[in-house]
CSV table of C-alpha atoms in Angstrom, one decimal:
chain,number,residue,atom,x,y,z
A,1,MET,CA,21.3,47.9,-75.7
A,2,GLU,CA,21.5,51.3,-74.0
A,3,ASN,CA,23.6,50.0,-70.9
A,4,PRO,CA,26.7,48.9,-72.9
A,5,LEU,CA,26.7,52.3,-74.7
A,6,ILE,CA,26.5,54.2,-71.4
A,7,LEU,CA,29.4,52.1,-70.0
A,8,ILE,CA,31.5,52.8,-73.1
A,9,VAL,CA,30.9,56.6,-72.8
A,10,VAL,CA,31.7,56.5,-69.1
A,11,ALA,CA,34.9,54.6,-69.8
A,12,VAL,CA,36.0,57.1,-72.4
A,13,VAL,CA,35.3,60.0,-70.1
A,14,VAL,CA,37.2,58.4,-67.2
A,15,GLY,CA,40.1,57.6,-69.5
A,16,PHE,CA,40.2,61.1,-70.9
A,17,ILE,CA,40.2,62.5,-67.3
A,18,LEU,CA,43.0,60.2,-66.3
A,19,PHE,CA,45.1,61.1,-69.4
A,20,THR,CA,44.5,64.8,-68.8
A,21,SER,CA,45.6,64.4,-65.2
A,22,LEU,CA,48.8,62.6,-66.2
A,23,ILE,CA,49.6,65.3,-68.7
A,24,ARG,CA,49.1,68.0,-66.0
A,25,ARG,CA,51.3,66.1,-63.6
A,26,TYR,CA,54.3,66.3,-66.0
A,27,LYS,CA,56.4,69.2,-64.8
A,28,ARG,CA,59.0,71.0,-66.8
A,29,CYS,CA,62.0,72.7,-65.2
A,30,PRO,CA,63.0,76.2,-66.5
A,31,SER,CA,66.7,76.9,-67.1
A,32,ASP,CA,66.9,79.4,-64.2
A,33,LYS,CA,65.4,77.0,-61.6
A,34,ILE,CA,65.8,73.6,-60.0
A,35,LEU,CA,62.8,71.2,-59.9
A,36,VAL,CA,62.7,69.4,-56.5
A,37,VAL,CA,60.4,66.4,-56.4
A,38,TYR,CA,59.8,65.2,-52.8
A,39,GLY,CA,57.8,62.5,-51.1
A,40,LYS,CA,58.2,58.9,-52.2
A,41,THR,CA,61.1,59.3,-54.7
A,42,GLY,CA,62.6,55.8,-54.5
A,43,GLY,CA,65.9,57.0,-52.9
A,44,GLY,CA,66.9,60.0,-50.8
A,45,SER,CA,64.7,62.7,-49.3
A,46,ALA,CA,64.2,64.5,-52.7
A,47,ARG,CA,65.1,64.2,-56.4
A,48,CYS,CA,66.5,67.4,-58.0
A,49,ILE,CA,66.3,68.1,-61.7
A,50,HIS,CA,67.9,70.9,-63.6
A,51,GLY,CA,66.5,71.2,-67.1
A,52,GLY,CA,64.1,68.8,-68.8
A,53,GLY,CA,61.1,67.5,-66.9
A,54,THR,CA,59.5,64.6,-65.0
A,55,PHE,CA,56.2,63.1,-63.9
A,56,VAL,CA,55.1,64.0,-60.4
A,57,TRP,CA,52.7,61.3,-59.2
A,58,PRO,CA,49.7,62.5,-57.3
A,59,VAL,CA,49.2,61.8,-53.6
A,60,ILE,CA,52.6,60.2,-53.1
A,61,GLN,CA,54.7,63.0,-54.5
A,62,ASP,CA,54.8,66.8,-54.7
A,63,TYR,CA,57.2,69.3,-56.2
A,64,SER,CA,58.7,72.8,-55.7
A,65,PHE,CA,61.3,75.0,-57.4
A,66,LEU,CA,64.6,76.5,-56.2
A,67,SER,CA,65.7,79.8,-58.0
A,68,LEU,CA,69.1,79.9,-59.5
A,69,ILE,CA,69.2,83.7,-59.6
A,70,PRO,CA,72.4,85.0,-58.1
A,71,ILE,CA,72.2,86.7,-54.7
A,72,SER,CA,74.3,89.8,-53.8
A,73,ILE,CA,75.4,90.0,-50.2
A,74,GLU,CA,77.0,93.0,-48.4
A,75,ALA,CA,79.5,91.7,-45.8
A,76,ASN,CA,81.0,94.8,-44.2
A,77,LEU,CA,83.2,93.0,-41.6
A,78,THR,CA,84.4,95.2,-38.7
A,79,ASN,CA,86.8,94.7,-35.8
A,80,ALA,CA,88.2,91.5,-37.3
A,81,LEU,CA,91.3,90.3,-35.5
A,82,SER,CA,94.4,89.8,-37.7
A,83,LYS,CA,97.4,87.6,-37.2
A,84,GLN,CA,99.2,90.5,-35.5
A,85,ASN,CA,96.3,91.1,-33.1
A,86,ILE,CA,95.3,94.3,-34.9
A,87,ARG,CA,91.6,94.8,-35.6
A,88,VAL,CA,90.7,95.6,-39.2
A,89,ASP,CA,87.6,96.6,-41.1
A,90,VAL,CA,87.1,94.7,-44.4
A,91,PRO,CA,84.2,96.0,-46.5
A,92,SER,CA,83.4,93.3,-49.0
A,93,LYS,CA,80.6,92.2,-51.4
A,94,PHE,CA,79.9,88.5,-52.2
A,95,THR,CA,77.8,87.1,-55.0
A,96,VAL,CA,76.4,83.6,-54.4
A,97,GLY,CA,73.9,81.3,-56.0
A,98,ILE,CA,72.4,77.8,-55.7
A,99,SER,CA,74.8,75.2,-57.2
A,100,THR,CA,73.7,72.9,-60.0
A,101,GLU,CA,76.1,70.1,-59.0
A,102,GLN,CA,74.2,66.9,-58.1
A,103,ASP,CA,75.4,66.7,-54.4
A,104,SER,CA,75.0,70.5,-53.9
A,105,MET,CA,71.5,70.4,-55.3
A,106,GLY,CA,70.6,67.7,-52.8
A,107,ASN,CA,72.0,69.9,-50.0
A,108,ALA,CA,70.0,72.9,-51.2
A,109,ALA,CA,66.8,70.8,-51.4
A,110,GLU,CA,67.3,69.7,-47.8
A,111,ARG,CA,68.3,73.1,-46.3
A,112,LEU,CA,67.0,75.9,-48.5
A,113,LEU,CA,63.7,74.6,-49.9
A,114,GLY,CA,60.9,76.9,-48.6
A,115,LEU,CA,63.2,79.7,-47.5
A,116,SER,CA,62.8,83.2,-49.0
A,117,SER,CA,65.6,85.0,-50.7
A,118,ASP,CA,66.2,87.2,-47.6
A,119,GLN,CA,66.4,84.1,-45.4
A,120,ILE,CA,68.9,82.5,-47.7
A,121,GLN,CA,70.9,85.8,-47.9
A,122,GLU,CA,71.0,86.0,-44.1
A,123,LEU,CA,72.1,82.4,-43.7
A,124,ALA,CA,74.9,82.9,-46.3
A,125,ARG,CA,76.0,86.1,-44.6
A,126,ASP,CA,76.6,84.4,-41.3
A,127,ILE,CA,78.8,81.8,-43.1
A,128,LEU,CA,80.6,84.6,-45.0
A,129,PHE,CA,81.3,86.6,-41.9
A,130,GLY,CA,82.7,83.5,-40.0
A,131,GLN,CA,85.0,82.4,-42.8
A,132,LEU,CA,86.2,86.0,-43.5
A,133,ARG,CA,87.2,86.4,-39.9
A,134,LEU,CA,89.0,83.0,-40.0
A,135,VAL,CA,91.0,84.0,-43.1
A,136,ILE,CA,92.0,87.4,-41.6
A,137,ALA,CA,93.1,85.7,-38.4
A,138,THR,CA,95.7,83.7,-40.4
A,139,MET,CA,97.2,86.6,-42.3
A,140,SER,CA,99.2,89.7,-41.3
A,141,ILE,CA,98.2,93.3,-42.2
A,142,GLU,CA,101.0,93.5,-44.8
A,143,GLU,CA,99.8,90.3,-46.5
A,144,ILE,CA,96.2,91.5,-46.5
A,145,ASN,CA,97.1,94.9,-47.8
A,146,SER,CA,99.8,94.1,-50.4
A,147,ASP,CA,98.9,90.5,-51.6
A,148,ARG,CA,95.2,90.9,-52.5
A,149,ASP,CA,95.2,87.9,-54.8
A,150,ARG,CA,96.3,85.5,-52.1
A,151,PHE,CA,93.8,87.1,-49.7
A,152,LEU,CA,91.0,86.6,-52.1
A,153,GLU,CA,92.1,83.1,-53.0
A,154,ASN,CA,92.0,82.1,-49.3
A,155,VAL,CA,88.6,83.7,-48.8
A,156,SER,CA,87.2,81.9,-51.9
A,157,LYS,CA,88.6,78.5,-50.8
A,158,ASN,CA,87.2,78.6,-47.3
A,159,VAL,CA,83.9,80.2,-48.1
A,160,GLU,CA,83.2,77.9,-51.0
A,161,GLN,CA,83.7,74.8,-48.9
A,162,GLU,CA,81.2,76.0,-46.3
A,163,LEU,CA,78.6,77.3,-48.8
A,164,LYS,CA,78.6,73.9,-50.5
A,165,LYS,CA,77.3,72.3,-47.3
A,166,ILE,CA,74.0,74.2,-47.8
A,167,GLY,CA,73.9,73.9,-51.6
A,168,LEU,CA,75.3,77.3,-52.5
A,169,LYS,CA,78.4,78.2,-54.5
A,170,LEU,CA,80.5,81.4,-54.6
A,171,ILE,CA,80.3,83.3,-57.9
A,172,ASN,CA,82.3,86.4,-57.1
A,173,VAL,CA,84.0,88.2,-54.2
A,174,ASN,CA,85.0,91.9,-54.2
A,175,VAL,CA,87.0,93.5,-51.3
A,176,THR,CA,87.3,97.3,-51.2
A,177,ASP,CA,89.6,99.4,-49.0
A,178,ILE,CA,90.8,97.8,-45.8
A,179,LYS,CA,91.1,99.9,-42.7
A,180,ASP,CA,92.3,99.3,-39.1
A,181,GLU,CA,91.4,101.0,-35.9
A,182,SER,CA,95.1,101.6,-34.9
A,183,GLY,CA,96.0,103.4,-38.1
A,184,TYR,CA,98.6,100.8,-39.0
A,185,ILE,CA,97.7,100.6,-42.6
A,186,GLU,CA,97.7,104.4,-42.9
A,187,ALA,CA,101.1,104.4,-41.2
A,188,LEU,CA,102.3,101.9,-43.7
A,189,GLY,CA,101.2,104.2,-46.5
A,190,LYS,CA,102.8,107.2,-44.9
A,191,GLU,CA,106.0,105.1,-44.4
A,192,ALA,CA,106.0,104.2,-48.0
A,193,ALA,CA,105.4,107.8,-49.0
A,194,ALA,CA,108.2,109.1,-46.7
A,195,LYS,CA,110.5,106.4,-48.0
A,196,ALA,CA,109.9,107.5,-51.5
A,197,ILE,CA,110.3,111.2,-50.6
A,198,ASN,CA,113.6,110.4,-48.8
A,199,GLU,CA,114.9,108.4,-51.7
A,200,ALA,CA,114.1,111.4,-54.0
A,201,LYS,CA,115.9,113.8,-51.7
A,202,VAL,CA,118.9,111.5,-51.6
A,203,SER,CA,118.9,111.4,-55.4
A,204,VAL,CA,118.7,115.2,-55.6
A,205,ALA,CA,121.6,115.6,-53.1
A,206,GLU,CA,123.7,113.1,-55.0
A,207,GLN,CA,123.1,115.1,-58.2
A,208,GLU,CA,123.9,118.3,-56.5
A,209,LYS,CA,127.1,116.8,-55.1
A,210,ILE,CA,128.1,115.6,-58.5
A,211,GLY,CA,127.5,119.1,-59.8
A,212,GLU,CA,129.6,120.8,-57.2
A,213,ILE,CA,132.5,118.3,-57.7
A,214,GLY,CA,132.3,118.9,-61.4
A,215,ARG,CA,132.4,122.7,-60.9
A,216,ALA,CA,135.4,122.4,-58.6
A,217,GLU,CA,137.3,120.1,-61.0
A,218,ALA,CA,136.6,122.6,-63.8
A,219,LEU,CA,138.1,125.5,-61.7
A,220,ARG,CA,141.1,123.3,-60.9
A,221,ASP,CA,141.7,122.4,-64.5
A,222,THR,CA,141.4,126.1,-65.5
A,223,ARG,CA,144.0,127.2,-62.9
A,224,ILE,CA,146.4,124.4,-64.0
A,225,LYS,CA,146.1,125.2,-67.6
A,226,THR,CA,146.6,128.9,-67.0
A,227,SER,CA,149.7,128.3,-64.9
A,228,GLN,CA,151.1,126.0,-67.6
A,229,ALA,CA,150.4,128.6,-70.3
A,230,ASN,CA,152.2,131.3,-68.2
A,231,ALA,CA,155.2,129.0,-67.6
A,232,LEU,CA,155.4,128.2,-71.3
A,233,ALA,CA,155.1,131.9,-72.1
A,234,VAL,CA,158.0,132.8,-69.8
A,235,GLN,CA,160.1,129.9,-71.1
A,236,GLY,CA,159.4,131.1,-74.6
A,237,GLU,CA,160.5,134.6,-73.8
A,238,ASN,CA,163.8,133.3,-72.3
A,239,ASN,CA,164.5,131.1,-75.2
A,240,ALA,CA,163.9,134.0,-77.6
A,241,LYS,CA,166.4,136.1,-75.7
A,242,ILE,CA,169.0,133.3,-75.8
A,243,ASP,CA,168.5,132.9,-79.5
A,244,ILE,CA,168.9,136.6,-80.1
A,245,ALA,CA,172.1,136.7,-78.0
A,246,ASN,CA,173.7,133.7,-79.9
A,247,SER,CA,175.5,134.3,-83.1
A,248,ASP,CA,174.2,133.7,-86.6
A,249,ALA,CA,176.3,130.6,-86.9
A,250,ILE,CA,174.7,129.0,-83.9
A,251,ARG,CA,171.3,130.0,-85.4
A,252,ARG,CA,172.2,128.5,-88.7
A,253,GLU,CA,173.5,125.3,-87.0
A,254,LYS,CA,170.3,125.0,-85.1
A,255,GLU,CA,168.3,125.6,-88.3
A,256,ALA,CA,170.3,123.0,-90.1
A,257,GLU,CA,169.9,120.5,-87.3
A,258,ALA,CA,166.2,121.3,-87.2
A,259,ALA,CA,166.0,120.8,-90.9
A,260,LYS,CA,167.8,117.4,-90.6
A,261,ILE,CA,165.5,116.3,-87.9
A,262,ALA,CA,162.5,117.4,-89.9
A,263,VAL,CA,163.7,115.5,-92.9
A,264,ALA,CA,164.4,112.4,-90.8
A,265,ALA,CA,161.0,112.7,-89.2
A,266,GLU,CA,159.4,112.9,-92.6
A,267,LYS,CA,161.3,109.8,-93.7
A,268,VAL,CA,160.3,108.0,-90.6
A,269,GLN,CA,156.6,108.9,-91.1
A,270,GLU,CA,156.8,107.9,-94.7
A,271,ALA,CA,158.3,104.5,-93.8
A,272,LYS,CA,155.6,104.0,-91.1
A,273,ALA,CA,152.9,104.9,-93.6
A,274,LEU,CA,154.3,102.5,-96.2
A,275,GLN,CA,154.6,99.8,-93.5
A,276,GLU,CA,151.1,100.3,-92.4
A,277,SER,CA,149.9,100.2,-96.1
A,278,TYR,CA,151.8,96.9,-96.5
A,279,VAL,CA,150.2,95.5,-93.3
A,280,ALA,CA,146.8,96.6,-94.5
A,281,GLU,CA,147.3,95.0,-97.9
A,282,GLN,CA,148.5,91.8,-96.3
A,283,GLN,CA,145.4,91.7,-94.1
A,284,ALA,CA,143.2,92.4,-97.1
A,285,GLU,CA,144.9,89.5,-99.0
A,286,GLN,CA,144.4,87.2,-96.0
A,287,ALA,CA,140.8,88.2,-95.8
A,288,ARG,CA,140.3,87.6,-99.5
A,289,ALA,CA,142.1,84.2,-99.2
A,290,GLU,CA,139.8,83.3,-96.3
A,291,ARG,CA,136.8,84.4,-98.4
A,292,GLU,CA,138.0,82.3,-101.4
A,293,ARG,CA,138.6,79.3,-99.1
A,294,ALA,CA,135.1,79.7,-97.6
A,295,THR,CA,133.6,80.0,-101.0
A,296,GLN,CA,135.4,76.9,-102.3
A,297,GLN,CA,134.3,75.0,-99.2
A,298,ALA,CA,130.7,76.1,-99.6
A,299,ASN,CA,130.7,75.4,-103.4
A,300,ILE,CA,132.7,72.1,-103.5
A,301,ILE,CA,133.2,70.5,-100.1
A,302,VAL,CA,129.8,71.0,-98.7
A,303,PRO,CA,127.9,69.6,-101.8
A,304,GLU,CA,130.3,66.7,-101.9
A,305,GLU,CA,129.8,66.0,-98.2
A,306,ILE,CA,126.0,66.2,-98.7
A,307,GLU,CA,126.2,63.9,-101.7
A,308,LYS,CA,128.4,61.5,-99.7
A,309,ARG,CA,125.8,61.4,-96.9
A,310,ARG,CA,123.0,61.0,-99.4
A,311,ARG,CA,124.8,58.0,-101.0
A,312,ILE,CA,125.4,56.5,-97.5
A,313,ILE,CA,121.8,56.9,-96.6
A,314,GLU,CA,120.6,55.4,-99.9
A,315,ALA,CA,123.0,52.5,-99.5
A,316,GLU,CA,121.8,51.9,-95.9
A,317,ALA,CA,118.2,52.1,-97.1
A,318,GLU,CA,118.9,49.6,-100.0
A,319,ALA,CA,120.7,47.3,-97.6
A,320,GLU,CA,117.8,47.4,-95.2
A,321,LYS,CA,115.4,46.8,-98.1
A,322,ILE,CA,117.4,43.7,-99.2
A,323,ARG,CA,117.6,42.5,-95.6
A,324,VAL,CA,113.8,42.9,-95.2
A,325,ASN,CA,113.1,41.2,-98.6
A,326,ALA,CA,115.5,38.3,-97.8
A,327,LYS,CA,114.0,37.9,-94.4
A,328,GLY,CA,110.5,37.9,-95.9
A,329,GLU,CA,111.5,35.3,-98.6
A,330,ALA,CA,113.2,33.2,-95.9
A,331,ASP,CA,110.1,33.3,-93.7
A,332,ALA,CA,107.9,32.4,-96.7
A,333,ILE,CA,110.2,29.4,-97.7
A,334,PHE,CA,110.3,28.3,-94.1
A,335,ALA,CA,106.5,28.6,-93.8
A,336,LYS,CA,106.0,26.6,-97.0
A,337,MET,CA,108.5,23.9,-96.1
A,338,ASP,CA,107.1,23.7,-92.6
A,339,ALA,CA,103.5,23.3,-94.0
A,340,GLU,CA,104.7,20.6,-96.5
A,341,ALA,CA,106.6,18.8,-93.7
A,342,ARG,CA,103.5,19.0,-91.5
A,343,GLY,CA,101.4,17.6,-94.4
A,344,TYR,CA,103.8,14.8,-95.1
A,345,PHE,CA,104.0,14.1,-91.4
A,346,GLU,CA,100.2,13.9,-91.1
A,347,ILE,CA,100.0,11.6,-94.2
A,348,LEU,CA,102.7,9.3,-93.0
A,349,THR,CA,101.2,9.3,-89.5
A,350,LYS,CA,97.7,8.4,-90.8
A,351,GLN,CA,99.3,5.7,-93.1
A,352,ALA,CA,101.2,4.3,-90.1
A,353,GLU,CA,98.1,4.2,-88.0
A,354,GLY,CA,96.2,2.5,-90.8
A,355,TYR,CA,98.9,-0.1,-91.3
A,356,ARG,CA,99.0,-0.6,-87.5
A,357,GLU,CA,95.3,-1.3,-87.4
A,358,MET,CA,95.6,-3.6,-90.4
A,359,VAL,CA,98.4,-5.6,-88.8
A,360,ASN,CA,96.3,-5.9,-85.6
A,361,ALA,CA,93.3,-7.0,-87.6
A,362,ALA,CA,95.3,-9.5,-89.8
A,363,GLY,CA,97.3,-10.9,-86.8
A,364,THR,CA,100.7,-10.8,-88.4
A,365,ALA,CA,102.7,-8.4,-90.6
A,366,GLN,CA,102.9,-11.1,-93.3
A,367,SER,CA,99.2,-11.5,-93.4
A,368,ALA,CA,98.7,-7.7,-93.6
A,369,TYR,CA,101.2,-7.5,-96.5
A,370,GLN,CA,99.2,-10.3,-98.3
A,371,LEU,CA,96.0,-8.4,-97.8
A,372,LEU,CA,97.5,-5.2,-99.2
A,373,LEU,CA,98.8,-7.2,-102.2
A,374,ILE,CA,95.3,-8.7,-102.8
A,375,GLU,CA,93.9,-5.2,-102.7
A,376,LYS,CA,96.4,-4.2,-105.4
A,377,LEU,CA,95.6,-7.3,-107.6
A,378,PRO,CA,93.2,-5.5,-109.9
A,379,GLU,CA,95.8,-2.7,-110.4
A,380,LEU,CA,98.6,-5.3,-111.1
A,381,VAL,CA,96.4,-7.1,-113.7
A,382,ARG,CA,95.5,-3.8,-115.3
A,383,THR,CA,99.2,-2.9,-115.4
A,384,GLN,CA,100.0,-6.2,-117.2
A,385,VAL,CA,97.3,-5.6,-119.7
A,386,ASP,CA,98.3,-2.0,-120.3
A,387,ALA,CA,101.9,-3.1,-121.0
A,388,ILE,CA,100.9,-4.5,-124.4
A,389,LYS,CA,97.5,-2.9,-124.9
A,390,ASN,CA,98.9,0.3,-126.4
A,391,ILE,CA,101.5,-1.3,-128.6
A,392,LYS,CA,100.8,-0.4,-132.2
A,393,ILE,CA,102.2,-2.7,-134.8
A,394,ASP,CA,101.7,-1.1,-138.2
A,395,LYS,CA,103.3,-3.9,-140.3
A,396,ILE,CA,105.2,-7.1,-139.6
A,397,THR,CA,107.1,-8.8,-142.4
A,398,VAL,CA,108.0,-12.5,-141.5
A,399,TRP,CA,110.2,-14.7,-143.5
A,400,ASP,CA,109.2,-17.9,-141.8
A,401,GLY,CA,111.5,-20.9,-142.5
A,402,ASN,CA,110.3,-23.3,-139.8
A,403,ASN,CA,113.7,-23.1,-138.1
A,404,GLY,CA,112.4,-23.9,-134.6
A,405,LYS,CA,114.1,-26.7,-132.7
A,406,ASP,CA,110.7,-28.1,-131.7
A,407,GLY,CA,109.2,-27.6,-135.1
A,408,SER,CA,107.6,-24.2,-134.2
A,409,THR,CA,107.5,-21.4,-136.6
A,410,SER,CA,109.3,-18.0,-136.1
A,411,THR,CA,106.0,-16.2,-135.9
A,412,ALA,CA,104.8,-18.3,-133.1
A,413,ASN,CA,108.1,-17.8,-131.2
A,414,PHE,CA,107.8,-14.0,-131.7
A,415,LEU,CA,104.3,-13.9,-130.1
A,416,ALA,CA,105.3,-16.2,-127.3
A,417,GLY,CA,108.4,-14.0,-126.5
A,418,LEU,CA,106.2,-10.9,-126.5
A,419,MET,CA,103.9,-12.5,-123.9
A,420,LYS,CA,106.8,-13.7,-121.7
A,421,ALA,CA,108.0,-10.0,-121.5
A,422,VAL,CA,105.0,-9.4,-119.2
A,423,PRO,CA,105.8,-10.6,-115.6
A,424,PRO,CA,103.5,-13.5,-114.6
A,425,LEU,CA,101.2,-13.0,-111.7
A,426,ASN,CA,102.2,-16.3,-110.2
A,427,ASP,CA,105.8,-15.1,-109.9
A,428,LEU,CA,104.7,-12.0,-108.2
A,429,PHE,CA,102.6,-13.9,-105.7
A,430,SER,CA,105.4,-16.4,-105.1
A,431,GLN,CA,107.8,-13.6,-104.2
A,432,ALA,CA,105.2,-12.3,-101.7
A,433,GLY,CA,104.9,-15.8,-100.1
A,434,MET,CA,101.5,-16.5,-101.6
A,435,SER,CA,100.0,-18.7,-104.3
A,436,LEU,CA,97.2,-17.9,-106.8
A,437,PRO,CA,93.9,-19.6,-106.2
A,438,GLU,CA,93.1,-22.5,-108.5
A,439,TYR,CA,90.1,-20.7,-110.1
A,440,LEU,CA,92.6,-18.0,-111.4
A,441,GLY,CA,94.6,-20.7,-113.3
A,442,LYS,CA,97.2,-23.4,-112.7
A,443,ILE,CA,100.8,-23.5,-114.0
A,444,LYS,CA,101.1,-26.1,-116.8
A,445,GLU,CA,103.8,-28.6,-116.9
A,446,LYS,CA,104.9,-27.6,-120.3
A,447,ASP,CA,104.8,-24.2,-122.1
A,448,CYS,CA,102.1,-23.7,-124.6
A,449,ASN,CA,103.2,-23.2,-128.1
A,450,VAL,CA,101.3,-20.5,-130.0
A,451,GLY,CA,100.3,-21.9,-133.5
């Protein structure tokens, strides 16, 4: 009794230990690290996990972590040969980190696992120096110095491709002042400064020249105006002496002529002013007419045109609606007639197949026709009975005078004629080429008289 209890306790203890061991072998990956499971992973040299967790089986597997903390690398490149064979110094600073892309994580697990941060930094620095020298060798000093965006783009493109091979990615690159041993960049700066200074000097000289020319032109105009004023003054003095020397008659004549000219000039000016006023009024009237025409067009023609277009659009829409409805009705009628025609066709086809099978079974078409007529015999008999079954005779008044040729009464002849109105079955069968069986009745030699 004690042995089974001990076995149960041992089994429980062993199960608890195994469960605890499994729980301990479940490893969670922090967000700033990459979990690398190596050993027997089922594919590849290692399995990388970023975020989440996984079981790490004992004995056949083990695990380690790769840090995702960015690494800052000083890459002060010196004596790099440019495209113009001029050596330059390029002080720069790179920020790199382990990539979380699936392929890059595999490369990092294979090449960086187990390395310290300093070892990773040294490995990346060698790659950065090599690619930086390669980019500088493809660019001139002017391009490196003036087009920094293109220089940084080329550096990032080349460096990122090489870093990806060891599982790293480039986060940032910063290049400070670029210097060269020959002083070419400094000379370029001095050249630019001298060019700016020379352009400023030229601008100042141009402005001074313009000022001197303006001053000389002003002196010239002053002298010309002074000479003209002196000449006018002399001419005025001479004219005054001539006027004084002339007689009063000539003076009055001149005054009269001057008065006439003044009056004529005044008339001319008045006429011109009147003409200009007429022209202005005409232009004002034309402008007013144009305004009225534009107003009428905006108030009448434009609304009419809009209404016309609206009616056209409505008519087109109504026509389109009628066409769509007509097409829909036509399609519906066609579909209905097509369905009815298909139904009739199927019925007639099945009937034809049935008749064909019946003719084949009967041997001849005549025999098949007789079979069909035999099938319809109950319906024919029912039809004959129904012909007189529903006749309602409310009252019959007979004045019977025994006027029959064979001594029969009128009442008997009436009932016999009523029965003869129903087609005999024997006549129907005779027309079909058949005769009634004897058990259905024989044709008597003489007609029966109803008494």
